[in-house]
Amino acid sequence: MSRARAPRPAPGEHLVEELRWIHGVLRRDLNQLRKLADQIGRGASPDRVRSTVRSLQTRGPLWQLRTNCLSYCRLVHSHHGNEDVRLFPALRRSNPALVPAVKRLEADHRRISDLLDQVEALADLLGGDDRPETRKRLVVALQAVGAELLAHLDLEEQTIIPTLRQWRDWPR
């Protein structure tokens, strides 16, 4: 009686899992930011907002670095910067058919970066400028980050995972 062998994983399956892991972290904390936006819209105190942001900074392993700003925004900036510098050029080289998708992903990065900068600036204002207008602008910015980032993560996974599965390691 012979046993059927389990299929071998694709060479780059570990890269896919790493990408999905970081995207999972981003999605999880984006959900927390959405809840925060709802709380801000309902009049949460600046102390409550700062407390929620602090919980994002200290809850997971990435946030234990305890940066002095909105860690989430910095993580997304860093993740996208790494993709722009290392991942996207390698994708272009290894699969030229991905060039249009990579251009779109890069444009997403610029839009999301601008939105994250808005969130950081408005969150900084909230402590000293607790006007309804400031709260509304922060809620709108957080909602825009959520919509843009989720669509971006989905597109990225749909378009680049087949190529990642063929790689043995991250590009250098």
CSV table of C-alpha atoms in Angstrom, one decimal:
chain,number,residue,atom,x,y,z
A,1,MET,CA,0.0,0.0,0.0
A,2,SER,CA,1.6,3.3,-1.1
A,3,ARG,CA,0.9,6.6,0.5
A,4,ALA,CA,0.1,9.6,-1.6
A,5,ARG,CA,2.6,12.4,-1.1
A,6,ALA,CA,1.4,15.7,0.0
A,7,PRO,CA,1.9,18.3,-2.7
A,8,ARG,CA,5.0,20.4,-2.3
A,9,PRO,CA,4.3,24.0,-1.5
A,10,ALA,CA,5.3,26.6,-4.1
A,11,PRO,CA,8.8,27.9,-3.6
A,12,GLY,CA,7.6,31.3,-2.5
A,13,GLU,CA,4.7,30.2,-0.3
A,14,HIS,CA,6.6,31.5,2.7
A,15,LEU,CA,6.7,34.9,1.0
A,16,VAL,CA,2.9,34.8,0.5
A,17,GLU,CA,2.4,33.9,4.2
A,18,GLU,CA,4.6,36.8,5.3
A,19,LEU,CA,2.7,39.2,3.1
A,20,ARG,CA,-0.7,37.9,4.3
A,21,TRP,CA,0.6,38.1,7.9
A,22,ILE,CA,1.5,41.8,7.7
A,23,HIS,CA,-1.7,42.5,5.8
A,24,GLY,CA,-3.6,40.7,8.5
A,25,VAL,CA,-2.0,43.0,11.1
A,26,LEU,CA,-2.9,46.0,9.0
A,27,ARG,CA,-6.5,44.9,8.7
A,28,ARG,CA,-6.9,44.1,12.4
A,29,ASP,CA,-5.7,47.5,13.5
A,30,LEU,CA,-7.6,49.2,10.7
A,31,ASN,CA,-10.7,47.7,12.3
A,32,GLN,CA,-9.6,49.3,15.6
A,33,LEU,CA,-9.2,52.6,13.8
A,34,ARG,CA,-12.7,52.4,12.4
A,35,LYS,CA,-14.0,51.9,15.9
A,36,LEU,CA,-12.0,54.9,17.0
A,37,ALA,CA,-13.5,57.0,14.1
A,38,ASP,CA,-17.0,56.1,15.3
A,39,GLN,CA,-16.1,57.0,18.9
A,40,ILE,CA,-14.6,60.4,17.7
A,41,GLY,CA,-17.8,61.1,15.8
A,42,ARG,CA,-19.9,60.4,18.9
A,43,GLY,CA,-17.8,62.8,20.9
A,44,ALA,CA,-15.2,60.6,22.7
A,45,SER,CA,-12.9,62.7,24.8
A,46,PRO,CA,-9.4,63.5,23.6
A,47,ASP,CA,-8.1,61.3,26.5
A,48,ARG,CA,-10.2,58.4,25.2
A,49,VAL,CA,-8.8,58.9,21.7
A,50,ARG,CA,-5.2,59.0,23.0
A,51,SER,CA,-5.8,55.9,25.1
A,52,THR,CA,-7.1,54.0,22.1
A,53,VAL,CA,-4.1,55.1,20.0
A,54,ARG,CA,-1.8,54.0,22.8
A,55,SER,CA,-3.5,50.6,22.9
A,56,LEU,CA,-2.6,50.3,19.2
A,57,GLN,CA,0.9,51.2,20.0
A,58,THR,CA,1.4,48.6,22.7
A,59,ARG,CA,-0.9,45.6,21.9
A,60,GLY,CA,0.9,43.6,19.2
A,61,PRO,CA,4.5,42.8,18.7
A,62,LEU,CA,5.0,45.5,16.0
A,63,TRP,CA,3.5,48.1,18.3
A,64,GLN,CA,5.7,47.2,21.3
A,65,LEU,CA,8.4,49.4,19.7
A,66,ARG,CA,6.4,52.2,21.3
A,67,THR,CA,7.0,55.0,18.8
A,68,ASN,CA,6.0,58.5,19.8
A,69,CYS,CA,3.4,59.0,17.0
A,70,LEU,CA,0.6,57.0,15.5
A,71,SER,CA,2.4,53.7,15.1
A,72,TYR,CA,-0.1,52.4,12.7
A,73,CYS,CA,0.5,55.2,10.3
A,74,ARG,CA,4.2,54.8,10.5
A,75,LEU,CA,3.9,51.0,10.0
A,76,VAL,CA,1.9,51.5,6.8
A,77,HIS,CA,4.3,54.1,5.6
A,78,SER,CA,7.2,51.8,6.3
A,79,HIS,CA,5.6,48.7,4.7
A,80,HIS,CA,4.7,50.7,1.6
A,81,GLY,CA,8.1,52.3,1.4
A,82,ASN,CA,9.7,48.8,1.5
A,83,GLU,CA,7.4,47.6,-1.3
A,84,ASP,CA,8.2,50.7,-3.4
A,85,VAL,CA,11.9,50.2,-3.1
A,86,ARG,CA,12.4,46.5,-3.0
A,87,LEU,CA,9.3,44.5,-4.0
A,88,PHE,CA,7.8,46.5,-6.9
A,89,PRO,CA,11.0,46.8,-8.9
A,90,ALA,CA,11.6,43.0,-8.5
A,91,LEU,CA,8.0,42.3,-9.6
A,92,ARG,CA,8.5,44.4,-12.7
A,93,ARG,CA,11.7,42.5,-13.5
A,94,SER,CA,10.3,39.0,-12.8
A,95,ASN,CA,6.9,39.5,-14.4
A,96,PRO,CA,6.6,42.4,-16.8
A,97,ALA,CA,2.9,41.7,-17.2
A,98,LEU,CA,2.5,43.1,-13.7
A,99,VAL,CA,3.7,46.6,-14.6
A,100,PRO,CA,0.2,48.1,-14.9
A,101,ALA,CA,-0.9,46.6,-11.6
A,102,VAL,CA,2.4,47.8,-9.9
A,103,LYS,CA,1.8,51.3,-11.2
A,104,ARG,CA,-1.6,51.3,-9.7
A,105,LEU,CA,-0.3,49.9,-6.4
A,106,GLU,CA,2.3,52.7,-6.3
A,107,ALA,CA,-0.3,55.3,-6.9
A,108,ASP,CA,-2.3,53.8,-4.1
A,109,HIS,CA,0.7,54.2,-1.8
A,110,ARG,CA,0.9,57.9,-2.6
A,111,ARG,CA,-2.8,58.4,-1.9
A,112,ILE,CA,-2.7,56.4,1.3
A,113,SER,CA,0.4,58.2,2.4
A,114,ASP,CA,-1.3,61.6,2.1
A,115,LEU,CA,-4.4,60.3,4.0
A,116,LEU,CA,-2.2,58.9,6.8
A,117,ASP,CA,-0.4,62.3,7.1
A,118,GLN,CA,-3.8,63.9,7.4
A,119,VAL,CA,-4.8,61.4,10.2
A,120,GLU,CA,-1.6,62.1,12.1
A,121,ALA,CA,-2.0,65.9,11.8
A,122,LEU,CA,-5.6,65.8,12.8
A,123,ALA,CA,-5.0,63.4,15.7
A,124,ASP,CA,-2.3,65.8,17.0
A,125,LEU,CA,-4.8,68.7,16.8
A,126,LEU,CA,-7.5,66.8,18.7
A,127,GLY,CA,-6.0,67.4,22.1
A,128,GLY,CA,-5.8,71.2,21.7
A,129,ASP,CA,-8.5,71.8,19.1
A,130,ASP,CA,-11.5,69.8,20.2
A,131,ARG,CA,-13.9,71.4,17.8
A,132,PRO,CA,-16.6,69.3,16.1
A,133,GLU,CA,-15.1,70.3,12.7
A,134,THR,CA,-11.7,68.8,13.7
A,135,ARG,CA,-13.4,65.6,14.9
A,136,LYS,CA,-15.4,65.4,11.6
A,137,ARG,CA,-12.3,65.9,9.5
A,138,LEU,CA,-10.5,63.1,11.5
A,139,VAL,CA,-13.4,60.7,11.1
A,140,VAL,CA,-13.6,61.4,7.4
A,141,ALA,CA,-9.8,60.9,7.1
A,142,LEU,CA,-9.9,57.6,9.1
A,143,GLN,CA,-12.8,56.3,6.9
A,144,ALA,CA,-10.9,57.2,3.8
A,145,VAL,CA,-7.8,55.4,5.0
A,146,GLY,CA,-9.9,52.4,5.7
A,147,ALA,CA,-11.6,52.3,2.3
A,148,GLU,CA,-8.4,53.0,0.4
A,149,LEU,CA,-6.2,50.6,2.4
A,150,LEU,CA,-8.5,47.7,2.3
A,151,ALA,CA,-9.0,48.0,-1.5
A,152,HIS,CA,-5.3,48.3,-1.9
A,153,LEU,CA,-4.5,45.2,0.2
A,154,ASP,CA,-7.0,43.2,-1.7
A,155,LEU,CA,-5.7,44.3,-5.1
A,156,GLU,CA,-2.1,43.6,-4.0
A,157,GLU,CA,-2.9,40.1,-2.9
A,158,GLN,CA,-4.9,39.3,-6.0
A,159,THR,CA,-2.2,40.6,-8.4
A,160,ILE,CA,1.1,39.7,-7.0
A,161,ILE,CA,0.7,36.5,-5.0
A,162,PRO,CA,1.0,34.2,-8.1
A,163,THR,CA,4.4,35.8,-8.9
A,164,LEU,CA,5.5,35.6,-5.2
A,165,ARG,CA,4.8,31.9,-5.2
A,166,GLN,CA,7.5,31.5,-7.8
A,167,TRP,CA,10.2,33.3,-5.9
A,168,ARG,CA,12.5,31.6,-3.4
A,169,ASP,CA,13.2,34.7,-1.3
A,170,TRP,CA,12.4,38.4,-1.0
A,171,PRO,CA,14.3,40.6,-3.5
A,172,ARG,CA,17.6,42.1,-2.4
